[in-house]
Amino acid sequence: MIYLELFLAFFKIGLFSFGGGYASLALISDEIVHSRGWLTTESFSDLVSISQMTPGPIAINAATFVGNQVAGIPGAICTTLGNVAPSIIISLLLARLYKKYNGLPMVKSLLKGLQPAVIALIATAAFTLTQEALIASGHGFANVGSVNLFAIALFIFSFFAYEKWKKLDPVLIMLIMGAIGGVGYYVVGF
C-alpha cells in the first residue's frame, strides 16, 4: 500500500501547492519529513539541490526523487503521477467549462478582463529575467559599470538570428547561444 500512500500524499501536495515549485517545497517537507518520516531533513536538503539541478519543474523533480528514495521506480511513477494529476484534472474541467460556456457575454468579459493581468505577469517575469541576465556580477572584462556587454551582445545576436532566419528552430538558436555563452563565460572569461 506504500504506492497508494505515495500517490495520495503527492496528489494532496499537487492540489494545494499554488505559486510554483518553490512554494510546494514547504508542503513536501511537511508531508514527507515531518508527517510521514519518509526522508530525513538532510535527505530533503539533498532533494532540493537535486531538484534544482535537474531540468524540469522543481515540484515534479522532487516528487520523482522522493518516490524513488521511498519505493524505487514504481514509487517514483506513483509520486510523479500523484503530483501532476490535480493539474490535469483541473485543466480538463476548465477546458470543458470553457468549451461549454465560451459564448456567454459574461465569460467573454471575464476573459477580456484577465488579459491585462496575464500580460502584466508575463512582462514582469520577462523584465526580471532580462534584468538578471544583463546586469553583470561585477567581474569580467566585458562589463561597463554593472551592464554585461557580452550578455547584451548575445541577446541582440539571438534576436536578429531569429528574425533573419525564421525557419531556424528557436531551440537551435538557444543551444547555439548557450554554447557561445559557455565559451565566452567559462573559457574566455567574459
CSV table of C-alpha atoms in Angstrom, one decimal:
chain,number,residue,atom,x,y,z
A,1,MET,CA,0.0,0.0,0.0
A,2,ILE,CA,3.0,2.3,0.0
A,3,TYR,CA,2.4,3.1,-3.6
A,4,LEU,CA,-1.2,4.3,-2.8
A,5,GLU,CA,0.2,6.3,0.1
A,6,LEU,CA,2.8,7.9,-2.1
A,7,PHE,CA,0.3,8.8,-4.8
A,8,LEU,CA,-2.2,10.3,-2.3
A,9,ALA,CA,0.5,12.3,-0.5
A,10,PHE,CA,1.7,13.9,-3.7
A,11,PHE,CA,-1.9,14.3,-5.0
A,12,LYS,CA,-2.5,16.4,-1.9
A,13,ILE,CA,0.7,18.4,-2.5
A,14,GLY,CA,-0.2,18.9,-6.2
A,15,LEU,CA,-3.7,20.0,-5.3
A,16,PHE,CA,-2.7,22.6,-2.7
A,17,SER,CA,0.6,24.0,-3.9
A,18,PHE,CA,0.0,27.3,-5.6
A,19,GLY,CA,2.8,29.6,-6.7
A,20,GLY,CA,5.1,27.2,-8.4
A,21,GLY,CA,7.6,24.6,-7.4
A,22,TYR,CA,9.4,26.6,-4.7
A,23,ALA,CA,6.1,27.2,-3.0
A,24,SER,CA,5.4,23.4,-2.9
A,25,LEU,CA,8.7,22.6,-1.2
A,26,ALA,CA,7.2,23.6,2.2
A,27,LEU,CA,4.3,21.3,1.6
A,28,ILE,CA,6.6,18.5,0.5
A,29,SER,CA,8.8,19.0,3.6
A,30,ASP,CA,5.9,19.0,5.9
A,31,GLU,CA,4.4,15.9,4.4
A,32,ILE,CA,7.5,13.8,3.7
A,33,VAL,CA,9.8,14.7,6.5
A,34,HIS,CA,7.6,15.8,9.4
A,35,SER,CA,4.3,13.9,9.0
A,36,ARG,CA,5.4,10.7,7.4
A,37,GLY,CA,9.1,10.4,8.1
A,38,TRP,CA,9.9,9.1,4.7
A,39,LEU,CA,13.0,11.3,4.4
A,40,THR,CA,15.4,12.9,6.9
A,41,THR,CA,15.9,16.7,6.9
A,42,GLU,CA,19.4,16.1,5.4
A,43,SER,CA,17.9,13.9,2.6
A,44,PHE,CA,15.3,16.6,2.0
A,45,SER,CA,18.1,19.2,1.5
A,46,ASP,CA,19.7,16.9,-1.0
A,47,LEU,CA,16.3,16.5,-2.7
A,48,VAL,CA,16.0,20.3,-3.1
A,49,SER,CA,19.5,20.5,-4.5
A,50,ILE,CA,19.0,17.7,-7.0
A,51,SER,CA,15.5,19.1,-8.0
A,52,GLN,CA,17.1,22.5,-8.8
A,53,MET,CA,19.9,21.0,-10.8
A,54,THR,CA,17.9,18.7,-13.0
A,55,PRO,CA,15.8,20.0,-15.9
A,56,GLY,CA,12.1,20.3,-15.4
A,57,PRO,CA,9.7,21.7,-12.8
A,58,ILE,CA,11.1,21.5,-9.3
A,59,ALA,CA,8.0,20.0,-7.8
A,60,ILE,CA,7.9,17.1,-10.2
A,61,ASN,CA,11.6,16.5,-9.8
A,62,ALA,CA,11.2,16.5,-6.1
A,63,ALA,CA,8.2,14.1,-6.3
A,64,THR,CA,10.1,11.7,-8.5
A,65,PHE,CA,13.1,11.8,-6.2
A,66,VAL,CA,11.0,11.1,-3.1
A,67,GLY,CA,9.2,8.2,-4.8
A,68,ASN,CA,12.5,6.7,-5.9
A,69,GLN,CA,14.0,7.0,-2.5
A,70,VAL,CA,11.0,5.5,-0.7
A,71,ALA,CA,9.9,2.8,-3.2
A,72,GLY,CA,12.1,2.7,-6.2
A,73,ILE,CA,11.0,3.2,-9.8
A,74,PRO,CA,7.3,2.3,-9.1
A,75,GLY,CA,7.3,4.8,-6.2
A,76,ALA,CA,8.7,7.5,-8.5
A,77,ILE,CA,6.0,6.8,-11.0
A,78,CYS,CA,3.3,7.0,-8.3
A,79,THR,CA,4.6,10.2,-6.8
A,80,THR,CA,5.0,11.9,-10.2
A,81,LEU,CA,1.5,10.9,-11.3
A,82,GLY,CA,0.1,12.0,-8.0
A,83,ASN,CA,1.8,15.4,-8.3
A,84,VAL,CA,0.5,16.1,-11.8
A,85,ALA,CA,-2.9,14.5,-11.6
A,86,PRO,CA,-4.6,17.5,-9.9
A,87,SER,CA,-3.3,19.9,-12.5
A,88,ILE,CA,-4.5,17.7,-15.3
A,89,ILE,CA,-8.0,17.2,-13.7
A,90,ILE,CA,-8.4,20.9,-13.1
A,91,SER,CA,-7.2,21.8,-16.6
A,92,LEU,CA,-9.6,19.3,-18.2
A,93,LEU,CA,-12.5,20.6,-16.1
A,94,LEU,CA,-11.7,24.2,-17.0
A,95,ALA,CA,-11.4,23.3,-20.7
A,96,ARG,CA,-14.8,21.6,-20.6
A,97,LEU,CA,-16.4,24.6,-18.9
A,98,TYR,CA,-14.7,27.0,-21.4
A,99,LYS,CA,-15.9,24.9,-24.4
A,100,LYS,CA,-19.5,24.8,-23.0
A,101,TYR,CA,-19.7,28.5,-21.9
A,102,ASN,CA,-17.3,30.5,-24.0
A,103,GLY,CA,-20.0,32.1,-26.0
A,104,LEU,CA,-21.6,33.8,-22.9
A,105,PRO,CA,-21.0,37.5,-22.7
A,106,MET,CA,-20.1,37.2,-19.0
A,107,VAL,CA,-17.4,34.7,-19.8
A,108,LYS,CA,-16.1,36.8,-22.7
A,109,SER,CA,-15.9,39.8,-20.4
A,110,LEU,CA,-14.1,37.8,-17.7
A,111,LEU,CA,-11.5,36.6,-20.1
A,112,LYS,CA,-11.1,40.1,-21.6
A,113,GLY,CA,-10.5,41.4,-18.0
A,114,LEU,CA,-7.9,38.7,-17.4
A,115,GLN,CA,-5.8,39.7,-20.4
A,116,PRO,CA,-4.1,42.7,-18.9
A,117,ALA,CA,-3.3,40.8,-15.7
A,118,VAL,CA,-1.7,38.0,-17.7
A,119,ILE,CA,0.2,40.4,-19.8
A,120,ALA,CA,1.5,42.2,-16.7
A,121,LEU,CA,2.6,38.9,-15.1
A,122,ILE,CA,4.4,37.8,-18.3
A,123,ALA,CA,6.0,41.2,-18.7
A,124,THR,CA,7.2,41.2,-15.0
A,125,ALA,CA,8.7,37.8,-15.4
A,126,ALA,CA,10.4,38.8,-18.7
A,127,PHE,CA,11.7,42.1,-17.2
A,128,THR,CA,13.1,40.2,-14.1
A,129,LEU,CA,14.8,37.6,-16.3
A,130,THR,CA,16.2,40.2,-18.7
A,131,GLN,CA,17.5,42.3,-15.8
A,132,GLU,CA,19.2,39.2,-14.1
A,133,ALA,CA,20.7,38.2,-17.4
A,134,LEU,CA,22.0,41.6,-18.5
A,135,ILE,CA,23.3,43.0,-15.2
A,136,ALA,CA,26.8,41.9,-14.6
A,137,SER,CA,28.0,40.3,-11.4
A,138,GLY,CA,30.9,42.8,-11.2
A,139,HIS,CA,33.7,40.7,-12.7
A,140,GLY,CA,35.0,40.0,-16.2
A,141,PHE,CA,36.3,42.4,-18.7
A,142,ALA,CA,33.1,42.7,-20.8
A,143,ASN,CA,31.4,44.9,-18.2
A,144,VAL,CA,30.8,48.6,-18.3
A,145,GLY,CA,29.6,49.7,-14.9
A,146,SER,CA,27.1,47.0,-14.0
A,147,VAL,CA,26.0,46.2,-17.5
A,148,ASN,CA,27.2,42.9,-19.0
A,149,LEU,CA,28.0,43.8,-22.6
A,150,PHE,CA,28.6,40.1,-23.6
A,151,ALA,CA,25.1,39.2,-22.5
A,152,ILE,CA,23.6,42.1,-24.4
A,153,ALA,CA,25.5,41.1,-27.5
A,154,LEU,CA,24.2,37.5,-27.2
A,155,PHE,CA,20.7,38.9,-26.7
A,156,ILE,CA,20.9,41.1,-29.8
A,157,PHE,CA,22.5,38.4,-31.9
A,158,SER,CA,19.8,35.9,-30.9
A,159,PHE,CA,17.1,38.3,-31.7
A,160,PHE,CA,18.4,39.1,-35.1
A,161,ALA,CA,19.2,35.5,-35.9
A,162,TYR,CA,15.7,34.6,-35.1
A,163,GLU,CA,14.3,37.5,-37.2
A,164,LYS,CA,16.6,36.8,-40.1
A,165,TRP,CA,16.2,33.0,-40.3
A,166,LYS,CA,12.6,32.4,-39.5
A,167,LYS,CA,12.9,28.8,-40.5
A,168,LEU,CA,15.6,28.2,-37.9
A,169,ASP,CA,14.3,26.5,-34.8
A,170,PRO,CA,14.3,28.7,-31.7
A,171,VAL,CA,15.6,25.7,-29.6
A,172,LEU,CA,18.6,25.5,-32.0
A,173,ILE,CA,19.2,29.2,-31.6
A,174,MET,CA,19.1,28.8,-27.8
A,175,LEU,CA,21.6,25.9,-28.0
A,176,ILE,CA,24.0,27.8,-30.2
A,177,MET,CA,23.8,30.9,-27.9
A,178,GLY,CA,24.2,28.6,-24.9
A,179,ALA,CA,27.4,27.2,-26.4
A,180,ILE,CA,28.7,30.6,-27.3
A,181,GLY,CA,27.8,31.9,-23.8
A,182,GLY,CA,29.5,28.9,-22.2
A,183,VAL,CA,32.7,29.5,-24.2
A,184,GLY,CA,32.5,33.2,-23.5
A,185,TYR,CA,31.9,33.0,-19.8
A,186,TYR,CA,34.0,30.0,-18.8
A,187,VAL,CA,36.8,29.8,-21.4
A,188,VAL,CA,37.4,33.4,-22.4
A,189,GLY,CA,36.3,34.9,-19.1
A,190,PHE,CA,33.6,37.4,-20.2
